[in-house]
Short mmCIF file of C-alpha atoms in Angstrom, two decimals:
data_model
loop_
_atom_site.label_atom_id
_atom_site.label_comp_id
_atom_site.label_asym_id
_atom_site.label_seq_id
_atom_site.Cartn_x
_atom_site.Cartn_y
_atom_site.Cartn_z
CA ILE Z 1 -27.52 39.21 -24.15
CA THR Z 2 -30.69 40.56 -22.76
CA ARG Z 3 -29.59 38.73 -19.56
CA MET Z 4 -26.36 40.31 -19.39
CA HIS Z 5 -27.82 43.49 -20.08
CA PHE Z 6 -30.50 42.81 -17.17
CA GLN Z 7 -27.84 42.03 -14.81
CA TRP Z 8 -25.84 45.45 -15.53
CA ASP Z 9 -28.65 47.21 -15.31
CA TRP Z 10 -29.14 45.89 -11.58
CA LEU Z 11 -25.62 46.19 -10.71
CA CYS Z 12 -26.13 50.01 -11.51
CA LEU Z 13 -29.51 50.18 -9.73
CA GLY Z 14 -27.58 48.51 -6.57
CA ALA Z 15 -24.68 51.16 -7.09
CA LEU Z 16 -26.89 54.23 -7.42
CA ILE Z 17 -29.13 52.92 -4.32
CA ILE Z 18 -26.05 52.78 -1.93
CA SER Z 19 -24.73 55.95 -3.08
CA SER Z 20 -28.31 57.34 -2.34
CA VAL Z 21 -28.87 55.71 0.76
CA THR Z 22 -25.12 56.80 2.40
CA ALA Z 23 -25.65 60.82 1.35
CA GLU Z 24 -28.90 60.21 3.15
CA ILE Z 25 -27.10 59.03 6.18
CA GLU Z 26 -24.63 61.84 6.05
CA ASN Z 27 -27.50 64.15 5.91
CA GLU Z 28 -29.88 62.82 8.55
CA GLU Z 29 -29.66 61.68 12.33
CA THR Z 30 -32.25 58.68 11.87
CA LEU Z 31 -33.42 57.02 8.72
CA ASP Z 32 -36.96 55.36 8.56
CA ALA Z 33 -36.32 52.59 6.62
CA ASP Z 34 -36.47 48.57 6.71
CA VAL Z 35 -32.64 48.08 5.71
CA GLU Z 36 -30.52 50.02 8.61
CA VAL Z 37 -26.98 51.27 6.83
CA GLU Z 38 -23.92 52.00 8.88
CA ASP Z 39 -21.65 55.31 7.87
CA PHE Z 40 -18.62 53.51 7.61
CA ASP Z 41 -16.06 56.58 6.91
CA LYS Z 42 -17.19 57.59 10.81
CA GLN Z 43 -17.08 54.07 12.15
CA SER Z 44 -13.22 54.01 10.99
CA GLN Z 45 -12.63 57.16 12.41
CA GLU Z 46 -14.30 56.32 15.99
CA ALA Z 47 -11.99 52.69 15.66
CA ASP Z 48 -8.59 55.15 15.41
CA VAL Z 49 -9.72 56.82 19.00
CA ASP Z 50 -11.12 53.54 20.59
CA ARG Z 51 -8.50 50.98 20.47
CA GLU Z 52 -10.48 48.28 22.09
CA LYS Z 53 -11.97 47.73 18.28
CA SER Z 54 -9.49 45.14 16.99
CA SER Z 55 -8.22 46.33 13.31
CA LEU Z 56 -9.28 43.15 11.69
CA GLU Z 57 -12.95 44.05 12.82
CA VAL Z 58 -12.62 47.29 11.37
CA ARG Z 59 -11.55 46.01 8.15
CA LEU Z 60 -14.54 43.45 7.79
CA GLN Z 61 -16.91 46.43 8.67
CA LYS Z 62 -15.42 48.25 5.95
CA SER Z 63 -14.90 45.93 3.34
CA LEU Z 64 -18.21 43.67 3.44
CA VAL Z 65 -20.32 46.68 2.33
CA LYS Z 66 -22.39 45.05 -0.93
CA ALA Z 67 -25.27 46.24 -2.80
CA CYS Z 68 -27.70 45.03 -1.09
CA LEU Z 69 -31.10 44.97 -2.01
CA ILE Z 70 -33.41 47.74 -0.39
CA ILE Z 71 -36.72 45.96 -1.31
CA ARG Z 72 -39.69 45.45 1.08
CA HIS Z 73 -39.60 41.99 3.00
CA VAL Z 74 -36.01 41.25 2.24
CA TYR Z 75 -33.91 40.38 5.02
CA THR Z 76 -29.85 40.90 4.78
CA PHE Z 77 -27.18 41.65 7.34
CA CYS Z 78 -24.55 43.77 4.41
CA PHE Z 79 -23.12 45.84 6.63
CA ARG Z 80 -22.25 44.64 10.26
CA TRP Z 81 -20.14 41.36 11.59
CA VAL Z 82 -19.07 41.07 15.02
CA LEU Z 83 -16.18 38.67 15.89
CA SER Z 84 -17.00 36.54 19.15
CA LYS Z 85 -14.73 37.21 21.85
CA THR Z 86 -15.68 34.27 24.07
CA LYS Z 87 -14.53 30.87 24.88
CA LYS Z 88 -16.10 27.51 24.14
CA GLU Z 89 -17.41 25.65 27.07
CA ASP Z 90 -16.11 22.10 28.26
CA THR Z 91 -13.18 22.58 26.70
CA ASP Z 92 -9.48 22.66 27.20
CA ASP Z 93 -8.21 26.25 27.40
CA ASN Z 94 -5.45 26.07 24.81
CA ILE Z 95 -8.46 25.41 22.11
CA ALA Z 96 -11.07 27.11 23.57
CA LYS Z 97 -11.05 30.48 22.58
CA TYR Z 98 -12.68 31.59 19.07
CA ASP Z 99 -9.66 32.96 17.82
CA GLY Z 100 -9.69 31.55 14.20
CA ARG Z 101 -8.62 34.27 11.48
CA TRP Z 102 -11.09 36.01 9.27
CA GLU Z 103 -10.23 37.75 5.96
CA VAL Z 104 -12.22 39.92 3.33
CA GLU Z 105 -10.57 38.63 -0.08
CA GLU Z 106 -11.35 37.69 -3.57
CA LEU Z 107 -11.45 34.37 -4.93
CA LYS Z 108 -8.04 32.56 -5.29
CA GLU Z 109 -9.36 30.75 -8.88
CA ASN Z 110 -11.86 32.74 -11.35
CA THR Z 111 -11.94 35.82 -9.61
CA VAL Z 112 -14.48 38.61 -10.46
CA PRO Z 113 -12.69 42.20 -10.24
CA GLY Z 114 -13.55 44.16 -7.34
CA ASP Z 115 -15.62 40.67 -5.65
CA ARG Z 116 -14.46 40.04 -2.32
CA GLY Z 117 -16.15 37.55 0.45
CA LEU Z 118 -15.46 36.27 3.65
CA VAL Z 119 -12.43 33.69 3.95
CA LEU Z 120 -12.19 31.40 6.93
CA LYS Z 121 -8.49 31.28 7.00
CA SER Z 122 -7.31 29.47 10.23
CA VAL Z 123 -6.80 25.54 10.45
CA ALA Z 124 -7.21 23.62 13.68
CA LYS Z 125 -9.14 26.80 15.32
CA HIS Z 126 -12.39 27.85 16.60
CA HIS Z 127 -14.11 30.49 14.35
CA ALA Z 128 -17.01 32.52 15.35
CA ILE Z 129 -18.79 35.53 13.66
CA SER Z 130 -22.03 36.77 13.68
CA ALA Z 131 -24.23 39.70 12.37
CA MET Z 132 -27.65 41.44 13.17
CA LEU Z 133 -30.57 40.91 10.69
CA THR Z 134 -31.84 44.57 9.82
CA LYS Z 135 -35.03 43.34 10.51
CA ALA Z 136 -36.28 40.15 12.42
CA PHE Z 137 -37.74 37.21 10.26
CA ILE Z 138 -40.91 36.06 11.93
CA PHE Z 139 -42.74 32.72 10.77
CA ASP Z 140 -46.15 33.54 9.86
CA ASN Z 141 -47.53 33.39 6.61
CA LYS Z 142 -44.51 34.04 3.89
CA PRO Z 143 -41.38 31.52 3.24
CA LEU Z 144 -38.11 31.43 4.52
CA ILE Z 145 -35.51 31.45 2.13
CA VAL Z 146 -31.99 31.20 3.12
CA GLN Z 147 -29.01 31.48 0.53
CA TYR Z 148 -25.68 32.13 0.32
CA GLU Z 149 -22.17 31.00 -1.64
CA VAL Z 150 -19.65 29.02 -0.41
CA ASN Z 151 -16.16 27.79 -2.23
CA PHE Z 152 -13.78 25.34 -0.72
CA GLN Z 153 -10.77 26.73 -2.08
CA GLU Z 154 -8.30 24.31 -1.00
CA GLY Z 155 -10.92 21.47 -0.87
CA ILE Z 156 -11.88 20.15 2.75
CA ASP Z 157 -10.76 17.52 4.91
CA CYS Z 158 -12.31 17.75 8.03
CA GLY Z 159 -15.02 20.93 8.65
CA GLY Z 160 -18.25 22.57 8.01
CA ALA Z 161 -19.44 25.89 6.27
CA TYR Z 162 -22.91 25.79 7.73
CA ILE Z 163 -24.84 28.60 9.04
CA LYS Z 164 -27.03 29.42 11.84
CA LEU Z 165 -29.95 31.35 12.24
CA LEU Z 166 -30.23 32.78 16.16
CA SER Z 167 -33.13 32.90 17.83
CA SER Z 168 -34.06 36.05 18.95
CA SER Z 169 -34.03 37.33 22.64
CA ASP Z 170 -33.04 40.29 24.93
CA ASP Z 171 -29.98 39.34 25.96
CA LEU Z 172 -28.55 38.05 22.40
CA ASN Z 173 -24.92 39.47 22.22
CA LEU Z 174 -22.98 38.94 19.67
CA GLU Z 175 -19.43 39.45 21.16
CA TYR Z 176 -20.35 36.15 23.10
CA PHE Z 177 -21.75 34.12 20.60
CA PHE Z 178 -20.43 30.48 20.62
CA ASP Z 179 -21.60 27.30 20.06
CA LYS Z 180 -24.43 27.26 23.02
CA THR Z 181 -25.88 30.38 21.70
CA PRO Z 182 -30.09 29.51 20.94
CA TYR Z 183 -30.40 29.08 17.20
CA THR Z 184 -33.39 28.57 15.06
CA ILE Z 185 -31.81 26.79 12.15
CA MET Z 186 -28.83 25.53 11.22
CA PHE Z 187 -28.16 24.76 7.55
CA GLY Z 188 -25.23 23.76 5.01
CA PRO Z 189 -22.28 21.63 3.88
CA ASP Z 190 -20.33 19.78 6.56
CA LYS Z 191 -17.66 17.06 5.75
CA CYS Z 192 -15.30 14.95 7.52
CA GLY Z 193 -13.56 11.90 6.07
CA GLU Z 194 -15.89 10.03 3.69
CA ASP Z 195 -19.00 11.24 4.94
CA TYR Z 196 -20.67 14.18 2.79
CA LYS Z 197 -23.66 15.78 4.37
CA LEU Z 198 -25.71 18.82 3.81
CA HIS Z 199 -27.41 19.72 7.26
CA PHE Z 200 -30.71 20.86 7.92
CA ILE Z 201 -31.46 21.08 11.38
CA PHE Z 202 -34.40 22.96 13.29
CA ARG Z 203 -34.87 23.46 16.63
CA HIS Z 204 -38.45 22.61 18.19
CA LYS Z 205 -40.29 23.82 21.03
CA ASN Z 206 -42.11 21.36 22.75
CA PRO Z 207 -45.35 23.11 23.61
CA LYS Z 208 -45.86 21.05 26.73
CA THR Z 209 -42.48 21.71 28.58
CA GLY Z 210 -41.10 24.89 26.81
CA GLU Z 211 -37.73 22.57 26.14
CA TYR Z 212 -36.21 22.59 22.73
CA ASP Z 213 -35.38 19.37 20.63
CA GLU Z 214 -33.06 19.42 17.29
CA LYS Z 215 -35.11 18.12 14.67
CA HIS Z 216 -32.83 16.89 11.52
CA ALA Z 217 -33.76 16.47 7.97
CA LYS Z 218 -32.98 13.24 6.16
CA ARG Z 219 -29.96 12.86 4.21
CA PRO Z 220 -30.23 13.86 0.80
CA ASP Z 221 -30.12 10.94 -1.98
CA VAL Z 222 -27.76 12.57 -4.13
CA ASP Z 223 -23.72 12.16 -4.24
CA LEU Z 224 -22.74 15.53 -3.13
CA LYS Z 225 -18.93 14.72 -3.22
CA LYS Z 226 -18.16 16.65 -6.03
CA PHE Z 227 -19.49 19.87 -4.35
CA TYR Z 228 -16.68 19.53 -1.82
CA LEU Z 229 -13.76 18.74 -4.23
CA ASP Z 230 -13.94 20.62 -7.61
CA LYS Z 231 -12.95 24.14 -5.79
CA LYS Z 232 -16.14 26.01 -7.50
CA THR Z 233 -18.66 28.59 -6.15
CA HIS Z 234 -21.54 27.12 -5.14
CA LEU Z 235 -24.91 28.29 -4.27
CA TYR Z 236 -26.63 26.40 -1.39
CA THR Z 237 -30.40 27.52 -0.60
CA LEU Z 238 -32.96 26.60 1.82
CA VAL Z 239 -36.69 27.44 0.96
CA LEU Z 240 -39.09 26.62 4.58
CA LYS Z 241 -42.65 27.05 3.45
CA PRO Z 242 -45.65 28.11 5.39
CA ASP Z 243 -47.79 24.43 4.34
CA ASP Z 244 -44.62 22.89 6.25
CA THR Z 245 -42.30 21.70 3.57
CA PHE Z 246 -39.05 22.31 2.79
CA GLU Z 247 -36.33 22.15 -0.36
CA MET Z 248 -32.46 22.36 0.34
CA LEU Z 249 -31.27 23.41 -3.53
CA ILE Z 250 -27.40 23.28 -4.55
CA ASP Z 251 -26.57 25.43 -7.59
CA GLN Z 252 -30.27 26.33 -8.03
CA SER Z 253 -31.34 22.14 -8.33
CA VAL Z 254 -33.35 20.47 -5.58
CA VAL Z 255 -30.96 17.68 -3.94
CA SER Z 256 -33.72 17.11 -1.07
CA LYS Z 257 -37.34 18.10 -0.04
CA GLY Z 258 -40.04 16.92 2.13
CA SER Z 259 -42.44 17.42 5.10
CA LEU Z 260 -41.37 19.32 8.50
CA LEU Z 261 -43.84 16.68 9.90
CA GLU Z 262 -42.84 13.44 8.11
CA ASP Z 263 -39.29 13.72 7.18
CA MET Z 264 -37.65 14.74 10.32
CA VAL Z 265 -35.47 12.43 12.44
CA PRO Z 266 -36.87 12.60 15.43
CA PRO Z 267 -40.32 13.47 14.24
CA VAL Z 268 -41.87 16.64 15.56
CA ASN Z 269 -45.11 14.88 17.36
CA PRO Z 270 -44.44 12.19 19.42
CA PRO Z 271 -46.11 8.81 19.13
CA LYS Z 272 -49.81 8.79 20.92
CA ASP Z 273 -49.40 5.59 22.46
CA ILE Z 274 -46.36 4.47 24.09
CA GLU Z 275 -45.20 1.17 25.59
CA ASP Z 276 -45.88 0.57 29.28
CA PRO Z 277 -42.72 0.63 31.27
CA SER Z 278 -44.25 -1.00 33.88
CA ASP Z 279 -45.46 -4.13 32.46
CA LYS Z 280 -43.34 -7.14 32.34
CA LYS Z 281 -43.41 -10.52 30.33
CA PRO Z 282 -45.10 -13.42 32.41
CA ASP Z 283 -43.02 -16.19 33.75
CA ASP Z 284 -44.75 -18.82 31.49
CA TRP Z 285 -45.02 -16.98 28.25
CA ASP Z 286 -43.60 -19.37 25.49
CA GLU Z 287 -42.09 -17.21 22.85
CA ARG Z 288 -40.56 -20.61 21.11
CA PRO Z 289 -42.23 -21.28 17.82
CA LYS Z 290 -40.21 -24.87 17.36
CA ILE Z 291 -39.67 -27.11 20.23
CA PRO Z 292 -37.52 -30.94 20.38
CA ASP Z 293 -39.83 -33.58 19.61
CA PRO Z 294 -40.27 -35.08 23.45
CA ASN Z 295 -41.67 -38.46 21.81
CA ALA Z 296 -38.71 -39.08 19.30
CA VAL Z 297 -35.87 -41.94 20.43
CA LYS Z 298 -32.57 -42.08 19.35
CA PRO Z 299 -32.17 -45.12 16.95
CA ASP Z 300 -30.03 -48.21 18.17
CA ASP Z 301 -27.69 -47.94 15.70
CA TRP Z 302 -26.73 -44.04 16.03
CA ASP Z 303 -23.58 -44.12 17.12
CA GLU Z 304 -22.35 -40.85 18.57
CA ASP Z 305 -18.42 -41.95 18.76
CA GLU Z 306 -17.75 -42.19 15.34
CA PRO Z 307 -15.21 -39.67 14.34
CA SER Z 308 -16.20 -37.01 11.09
CA LYS Z 309 -13.21 -37.72 9.53
CA ILE Z 310 -11.00 -41.30 9.25
CA GLU Z 311 -7.64 -42.05 7.31
CA ASP Z 312 -7.94 -42.88 3.64
CA SER Z 313 -6.85 -46.65 3.59
CA ASP Z 314 -6.96 -46.90 -0.42
CA ALA Z 315 -4.39 -43.77 -0.51
CA VAL Z 316 -0.94 -44.88 -1.67
CA LYS Z 317 2.02 -42.93 -1.12
CA PRO Z 318 3.45 -41.58 -4.20
CA GLU Z 319 6.24 -42.37 -6.02
CA GLY Z 320 9.36 -40.79 -5.50
CA TRP Z 321 8.79 -39.49 -1.94
CA LEU Z 322 11.55 -38.21 0.07
CA ASP Z 323 11.03 -40.31 3.65
CA ASP Z 324 14.71 -39.07 4.74
CA GLU Z 325 14.72 -35.70 3.32
CA PRO Z 326 13.06 -32.88 5.94
CA GLN Z 327 10.97 -30.56 4.63
CA TYR Z 328 13.15 -27.00 5.94
CA VAL Z 329 16.79 -27.24 6.29
CA PRO Z 330 19.66 -24.70 7.37
CA ASP Z 331 20.48 -21.58 5.05
CA PRO Z 332 23.96 -22.93 3.61
CA ASP Z 333 24.76 -19.22 2.80
CA ALA Z 334 23.93 -17.81 6.24
CA LYS Z 335 26.69 -16.42 8.33
CA LYS Z 336 26.97 -15.77 12.03
CA PRO Z 337 26.65 -11.72 13.00
CA LYS Z 338 30.24 -10.49 13.66
CA ASP Z 339 28.29 -9.05 16.65
CA TRP Z 340 26.84 -12.42 17.96
CA ASP Z 341 27.76 -13.13 21.62
CA GLU Z 342 27.01 -16.62 22.47
CA GLU Z 343 27.10 -15.85 26.16
CA MET Z 344 24.39 -13.41 26.02
CA ASP Z 345 22.45 -14.67 22.63
CA GLY Z 346 23.15 -18.34 23.13
CA GLU Z 347 24.58 -20.69 20.42
CA TRP Z 348 23.97 -19.78 16.81
CA GLU Z 349 21.89 -21.37 14.33
CA ALA Z 350 21.38 -20.51 10.88
CA PRO Z 351 17.78 -19.90 9.99
CA GLN Z 352 15.80 -22.62 8.28
CA ILE Z 353 14.75 -22.54 4.47
CA PRO Z 354 12.67 -24.96 2.18
CA ASN Z 355 14.38 -27.94 1.05
CA PRO Z 356 15.34 -27.69 -2.19
CA LYS Z 357 15.09 -31.30 -2.80
CA CYS Z 358 11.65 -31.11 -2.18
CA GLU Z 359 10.86 -28.57 -5.01
CA THR Z 360 11.17 -31.28 -7.59
CA ALA Z 361 9.49 -34.48 -5.50
CA PRO Z 362 5.95 -35.15 -4.78
CA GLY Z 363 6.93 -34.41 -0.76
CA CYS Z 364 9.64 -35.22 1.87
CA GLY Z 365 9.53 -36.50 5.23
CA HIS Z 366 7.46 -39.02 7.03
CA TRP Z 367 4.43 -39.82 4.55
CA VAL Z 368 0.64 -40.00 6.50
CA ARG Z 369 -2.19 -40.99 4.67
CA PRO Z 370 -4.50 -37.97 4.11
CA MET Z 371 -8.11 -37.95 5.65
CA LYS Z 372 -11.44 -38.28 4.20
CA ASN Z 373 -14.80 -37.92 5.39
CA ASN Z 374 -16.36 -41.12 7.48
CA PRO Z 375 -19.63 -42.20 6.07
CA ASN Z 376 -20.61 -43.62 9.25
CA TYR Z 377 -20.44 -40.10 10.77
CA LYS Z 378 -23.91 -38.93 12.12
CA GLY Z 379 -22.45 -36.91 14.99
CA LYS Z 380 -24.34 -36.04 18.02
CA TRP Z 381 -28.33 -37.20 18.26
CA LYS Z 382 -30.60 -34.69 18.67
CA ALA Z 383 -34.57 -34.89 18.78
CA PRO Z 384 -36.32 -33.52 15.51
CA MET Z 385 -37.81 -30.16 15.85
CA ILE Z 386 -41.89 -29.77 15.72
CA ASP Z 387 -44.24 -26.97 15.97
CA ASN Z 388 -44.63 -25.78 19.57
CA PRO Z 389 -48.20 -26.24 20.73
CA ASN Z 390 -48.19 -23.78 23.50
CA TYR Z 391 -46.66 -21.17 21.39
CA GLN Z 392 -47.74 -17.50 22.24
CA GLY Z 393 -45.89 -15.23 20.14
CA ILE Z 394 -43.25 -12.62 20.76
CA TRP Z 395 -44.35 -11.03 23.74
CA SER Z 396 -44.44 -6.86 23.93
CA PRO Z 397 -45.72 -4.45 26.69
CA ARG Z 398 -49.27 -3.32 26.55
CA LYS Z 399 -49.25 0.09 24.67
CA ILE Z 400 -50.62 3.20 26.90
CA PRO Z 401 -51.37 6.87 26.28
CA ASN Z 402 -48.11 8.90 26.00
CA PRO Z 403 -48.51 11.47 28.66
CA ASP Z 404 -45.88 13.80 26.36
CA TYR Z 405 -47.99 13.17 23.60
CA PHE Z 406 -48.78 16.83 21.95
CA GLU Z 407 -49.63 17.53 18.41
CA ASP Z 408 -47.99 20.61 16.53
CA LEU Z 409 -49.21 20.92 12.89
CA HIS Z 410 -47.55 23.82 12.09
CA PRO Z 411 -43.79 23.40 12.97
CA PHE Z 412 -43.14 26.03 10.38
CA GLU Z 413 -44.23 28.26 13.23
CA MET Z 414 -40.56 28.72 14.58
CA THR Z 415 -38.36 31.08 16.95
CA THR Z 416 -38.11 34.06 15.43
CA VAL Z 417 -34.75 34.94 14.04
CA SER Z 418 -32.98 38.08 14.59
CA ALA Z 419 -28.88 36.99 13.74
CA VAL Z 420 -26.90 34.88 11.61
CA GLY Z 421 -23.61 33.22 12.59
CA LEU Z 422 -20.93 31.32 11.59
CA GLU Z 423 -19.46 29.04 14.49
CA LEU Z 424 -17.13 26.72 12.79
CA TRP Z 425 -14.10 24.48 13.21
CA SER Z 426 -12.07 23.26 9.92
CA MET Z 427 -8.93 21.41 9.37
CA THR Z 428 -8.72 23.44 6.21
CA SER Z 429 -8.23 26.87 5.55
CA ASP Z 430 -9.32 29.22 2.67
CA ILE Z 431 -13.04 28.76 3.14
CA TYR Z 432 -14.63 31.50 0.98
CA PHE Z 433 -18.37 32.58 1.83
CA ASP Z 434 -20.31 35.28 0.02
CA ASN Z 435 -23.53 36.79 -0.90
CA PHE Z 436 -25.62 35.92 2.02
CA ILE Z 437 -29.34 36.75 1.84
CA ILE Z 438 -32.18 35.96 3.72
CA CYS Z 439 -35.78 36.80 1.97
CA SER Z 440 -39.13 35.68 1.13
CA GLU Z 441 -39.34 36.12 -2.70
CA LYS Z 442 -37.91 33.10 -4.93
CA GLU Z 443 -37.92 36.02 -7.62
CA VAL Z 444 -35.59 38.39 -5.19
CA ALA Z 445 -33.12 35.03 -4.37
CA ASP Z 446 -32.96 34.33 -7.82
CA ARG Z 447 -32.03 37.59 -9.22
CA TRP Z 448 -29.43 37.80 -6.17
CA ALA Z 449 -28.18 34.76 -7.25
CA ALA Z 450 -27.92 35.79 -10.56
CA ASP Z 451 -25.88 38.93 -9.89
CA GLY Z 452 -23.51 37.28 -7.73
CA TRP Z 453 -22.93 33.23 -8.05
CA GLY Z 454 -24.36 33.40 -11.75
CA LEU Z 455 -21.23 36.10 -12.53
CA LYS Z 456 -19.03 33.57 -10.76
CA LYS Z 457 -20.22 30.49 -12.48
CA LEU Z 458 -19.91 32.93 -15.82
CA VAL Z 459 -16.08 33.65 -15.00
CA ALA Z 460 -15.58 30.10 -13.99
CA SER Z 461 -17.00 28.39 -16.87
CA ALA Z 462 -14.95 30.96 -19.32
CA ASN Z 463 -11.52 29.91 -17.91
CA GLU Z 464 -12.34 26.39 -18.02
CA PRO Z 465 -9.69 24.26 -19.97
CA GLY Z 466 -10.56 23.29 -23.60
CA MET Z 467 -11.76 19.84 -24.09
CA PHE Z 468 -8.44 18.51 -25.32
CA SER Z 469 -6.51 19.69 -21.90
CA GLN Z 470 -9.48 18.44 -20.18
CA LEU Z 471 -8.48 14.92 -21.60
CA VAL Z 472 -4.84 15.37 -20.93
CA THR Z 473 -5.44 16.57 -17.29
CA ALA Z 474 -7.62 13.14 -16.78
CA ALA Z 475 -5.17 10.94 -18.08
CA GLU Z 476 -2.50 12.44 -15.91
CA ASP Z 477 -4.51 11.54 -13.21
CA HIS Z 478 -5.72 8.15 -14.60
CA PRO Z 479 -2.96 6.98 -16.65
CA TRP Z 480 -5.15 4.10 -17.82
CA LEU Z 481 -7.07 6.27 -19.87
CA TRP Z 482 -4.22 6.69 -22.38
CA VAL Z 483 -5.59 3.13 -23.62
CA LEU Z 484 -9.26 4.35 -23.67
CA TYR Z 485 -7.78 7.49 -26.13
CA ILE Z 486 -5.54 5.10 -28.43
CA LEU Z 487 -8.45 2.45 -28.51
CA THR Z 488 -11.35 5.62 -29.26
CA LEU Z 489 -8.58 6.72 -32.30
CA ALA Z 490 -7.66 3.47 -33.64
CA LEU Z 491 -11.16 1.70 -34.08
CA PRO Z 492 -12.56 4.13 -37.02
CA VAL Z 493 -9.25 4.57 -38.51
CA GLY Z 494 -8.96 0.66 -38.48
CA LEU Z 495 -12.33 0.49 -39.68
CA GLY Z 496 -12.17 2.87 -42.42
CA VAL Z 497 -9.22 1.24 -43.66
CA LEU Z 498 -11.06 -1.71 -44.00
CA PHE Z 499 -13.91 -0.71 -45.81
CA CYS Z 500 -12.82 2.13 -47.59
CA TRP Z 501 -9.29 0.56 -49.25
CA PRO Z 502 -9.69 -0.39 -52.56
CA ALA Z 503 -9.25 -4.67 -53.19
CA LYS Z 504 -6.54 -6.18 -54.70
CA LYS Z 505 -7.33 -7.89 -57.83
CA ILE Z 506 -6.02 -11.32 -58.77
CA ASP Z 507 -4.35 -12.16 -61.63
CA GLU Z 508 -6.87 -14.32 -63.21
CA ASP Z 509 -9.56 -11.78 -63.06
CA ILE Z 510 -7.17 -9.47 -64.91
CA ASP Z 511 -6.43 -11.44 -67.69
CA PHE Z 512 -10.37 -12.56 -67.84
CA LYS Z 513 -11.31 -8.69 -68.19
CA LYS Z 514 -8.50 -7.12 -70.03
CA PRO Z 515 -9.01 -7.10 -74.09
CA ASP Z 516 -6.09 -8.81 -76.39
CA ILE Z 517 -4.93 -5.57 -78.02
CA SER Z 518 -0.88 -6.60 -77.87
CA LYS Z 519 -1.41 -8.31 -81.34
CA PRO Z 520 -2.62 -6.64 -84.34
CA ILE Z 521 -5.57 -8.05 -86.87
CA THR Z 522 -4.80 -8.08 -90.44
CA LYS Z 523 -7.42 -8.04 -93.31
CA GLY Z 524 -7.11 -11.49 -94.14
CA GLU Z 525 -7.37 -12.63 -90.46
CA LEU Z 526 -10.64 -10.47 -90.59
CA LYS Z 527 -11.89 -11.79 -94.06
CA GLN Z 528 -11.25 -15.45 -92.78
CA GLU Z 529 -13.18 -14.89 -89.64
CA ARG Z 530 -16.15 -13.35 -91.46
CA GLU Z 531 -16.33 -16.10 -93.93
CA GLU Z 532 -16.47 -18.63 -90.87
CA LEU Z 533 -19.11 -16.78 -89.31
CA GLU Z 534 -21.19 -17.31 -92.54
CA ASP Z 535 -20.33 -21.01 -92.73
CA ASP Z 536 -21.99 -21.54 -89.24
CA GLU Z 537 -24.92 -19.50 -90.05
CA ILE Z 538 -25.45 -21.67 -93.47
CA GLU Z 539 -25.34 -24.72 -91.28
CA LEU Z 540 -27.61 -23.65 -88.77
CA GLU Z 541 -30.29 -22.99 -91.63
CA GLU Z 542 -30.06 -26.27 -93.01
CA LYS Z 543 -29.98 -28.06 -89.82
CA GLU Z 544 -33.25 -26.13 -88.76
CA ASN Z 545 -34.70 -27.12 -92.70
CA GLU Z 546 -33.98 -30.76 -92.00
CA ASP Z 547 -35.69 -30.56 -88.61
CA THR Z 548 -38.76 -28.91 -90.34
CA ALA Z 549 -39.32 -31.53 -92.98
CA GLU Z 550 -39.36 -34.49 -90.24
CA ASP Z 551 -41.99 -32.84 -88.71
#
């Protein structure tokens, strides 16, 4: 409960901040603050006059206003998205244009009232949209945290949902954002076929040549499949630290971590020494560890002409073998097609079928003795192998100092980032993006996640079907589960019946244990029994006295 009160307090605070900032924009021409805010009512009026701006872009401008955290060292881009108007290079003109459609919509399932995100709508088209950061991120002594939400609402066949952090430059124009636009970091999910990826790529500048090379993080060891197919909103987070380490998280759980110096492919720093490209293996270099024995001689009795298989002379034709019956006979039920033209198709013949007489016999046709291994076969003679006295090992070129060697001890110090972009191709529509944030404080990112993704997760959990419904749904997809369900229910019931049901008593036990109450006892019978007992006692005493006298 305390947690929910905190979230509502935070949302209210955000709304108050947005209101105050909007009011200040309307009354002042400039605003000296870390976050720049646009007056979207004014933009809408200008859009009505300036017909060159598309209606979709205006709708994006107005709809993507979110409660951005106005806190020091927070970098976000909630207020101005720009659609790309350029084309991909080296691509057929029919598909080169970035004409994929974007919309601002609520989630299809587990909707949070009033909460909308950016949705990729088109199939098999190029999409590109980007936004300037309100403040460029400089890689100095503070971590970089990149975080956003993705929901593959229709699953995903082939496509990506990764973002690019665009490198700062004087000529960066978001209307011309395309696949060749320089970026510093690329991060996010990507999938095609059964290959499920989570990208983290950064472009490293070679300090000697000034050229950039892509460095790819090693693949996570966890199974990522469920994040692409469950149609739930997932939170993707990348954390880069000034100590040159990184972490990738999904739903606030670490799925991969490592070092920028040790866990990137190819490595950031080239090797100090390389193989000499001019070094050549000598002609007399002997790499053979074993050689044929030059002193070995083929034995005189070694016959290389003996075959490996010979007829089994001891074999006898099975009794009942039908020598005169063929293995296949014409099908007696076959009929020549009506459209068969013997002049064009030749003489018609019925198709062959297995001879039914051979089904009950050991075999049909000409009997041939089976083959067996030849005990005298030795094959072609070869001299035995011995250790090579001239063996020199596997040759390798000598090492020389790498002329392109450099050592970058802090690859975290990357190119400054000033914009974020989505440049995607997908064979599935309705990919939902929301709640992007770039910051340096983990507490800020966690708070942002709690007020966005956390709320979506809470709604999704509340809408989850009950246990019984989940079991039925699973059985509909996998019918064999019904057998497991029945066995699971039948086993405890059977054991309960076996151990708890009263055992049936046999007649002998009942007759032995039950008293004889069917016949009443008379006084005379009772007196007689008493006298018999007294006589038995007297006889017992007399016997004891006799035994004592004898002693």
